[in-house]
Amino acid sequence: MRVLAFEDKEDIEALLISGGIDFSKLNFEQRWDSENAIAVIRDFAPDILLLDHFMPPMRGLAVLEAVNEAAESSELERPITIVGMSSAGFANRAMSKAGADVTVLKFDLASLDLWPRQG
């Protein structure tokens, strides 16, 4: 499973591993800013795209809107699952309204049923 995270502060790999996720089954990449987000998404072709709402230079909401536009124009294939993640409920609601498949409080990311579990 290919997972691409745009998150500028938290180490998402560490967050998922500490939540019991089997990282050996993931092809994971984290970007610490959203510079050239559409090109990065197109090149990596993630199954799951994780978007932090509050991230420079483009907020996750703007990245989500750009992904939707690029997918509609066939510029890129939309990831199977787009996850909006923030510590702020209003930010997650905005991501959901803009088309995120799932939204979650960032520190609860490992609780989603998307992940392979250790064990």
XYZ file of C-alpha atoms in Angstrom:
119
model
C 0.000 0.000 0.000
C 1.433 3.355 -1.066
C 0.939 6.136 1.491
C 1.917 9.771 1.018
C 1.654 12.205 3.928
C 1.847 15.984 3.798
C 2.512 17.035 7.402
C 4.883 19.762 8.563
C 5.278 19.047 12.289
C 4.488 15.494 13.380
C 6.449 12.419 12.317
C 3.581 10.414 10.832
C 5.634 7.227 10.535
C 6.412 7.309 14.265
C 2.777 8.115 15.054
C 1.530 5.121 13.064
C 4.171 2.712 14.380
C 3.405 3.711 17.979
C -0.254 2.967 17.178
C 0.549 -0.637 16.220
C 0.631 -0.289 12.437
C 2.711 -2.837 10.490
C 4.965 -0.513 8.519
C 6.598 -3.379 6.610
C 3.435 -3.515 4.487
C 3.523 0.181 3.593
C 5.483 2.111 1.002
C 5.481 5.389 2.917
C 6.724 8.868 2.144
C 6.285 12.058 4.157
C 6.667 15.573 2.818
C 7.226 18.272 5.405
C 5.717 20.996 3.207
C 3.280 21.134 0.316
C 5.693 22.557 -2.249
C 4.856 21.106 -5.694
C 2.161 18.927 -4.091
C 0.401 17.931 -7.310
C 3.647 16.857 -8.992
C 4.664 14.893 -5.883
C 1.263 13.170 -5.749
C 1.358 12.379 -9.471
C 4.886 10.944 -9.247
C 4.332 8.891 -6.076
C 0.798 7.736 -7.026
C -0.386 7.001 -3.472
C -3.257 4.711 -2.581
C -3.741 6.769 0.580
C -3.074 10.507 0.753
C -2.791 12.119 4.195
C -3.269 15.890 4.300
C -2.571 18.101 7.296
C -4.849 21.127 7.205
C -2.352 23.655 8.610
C 0.733 23.255 6.434
C 2.872 25.641 4.388
C 2.944 26.891 1.746
C -0.431 25.454 0.644
C -2.827 24.333 3.346
C -4.121 20.788 3.108
C -7.532 22.085 2.092
C -5.987 23.868 -0.915
C -4.034 20.712 -1.805
C -7.270 18.688 -1.637
C -9.034 21.161 -3.917
C -6.089 21.046 -6.350
C -6.138 17.213 -6.306
C -9.859 17.234 -7.083
C -9.346 19.637 -10.000
C -6.354 17.681 -11.336
C -8.278 14.406 -11.109
C -11.286 15.906 -12.900
C -9.039 17.087 -15.742
C -7.215 13.698 -15.841
C -3.937 15.351 -14.841
C -3.545 12.744 -12.098
C -5.321 9.694 -10.769
C -7.123 10.454 -7.522
C -5.816 8.425 -4.593
C -8.222 5.712 -3.439
C -8.503 7.308 -0.002
C -7.811 10.901 0.991
C -7.561 11.537 4.726
C -7.869 15.030 6.158
C -6.100 15.224 9.488
C -5.981 18.075 11.931
C -6.159 18.752 15.633
C -8.970 21.223 14.918
C -12.493 19.944 14.369
C -13.443 22.876 12.111
C -10.497 22.074 9.831
C -11.571 18.435 9.530
C -15.135 19.511 8.734
C -13.829 21.775 5.945
C -11.739 18.917 4.524
C -14.740 16.590 4.617
C -16.906 19.156 2.862
C -14.216 19.564 0.163
C -14.181 15.833 -0.570
C -11.851 14.078 1.875
C -12.973 10.459 2.224
C -12.088 10.363 5.920
C -11.172 12.994 8.485
C -9.529 12.323 11.803
C -7.875 14.078 14.692
C -4.219 13.738 13.803
C -3.205 11.813 16.911
C -5.975 9.251 16.265
C -4.676 8.462 12.765
C -3.553 4.938 13.713
C -7.094 4.092 14.860
C -8.465 4.177 11.296
C -9.333 0.835 9.710
C -7.105 1.629 6.720
C -3.922 0.168 8.163
C -2.333 -3.273 8.409
C -1.830 -4.117 12.084
C 1.192 -5.670 13.765
C 0.648 -9.021 15.233
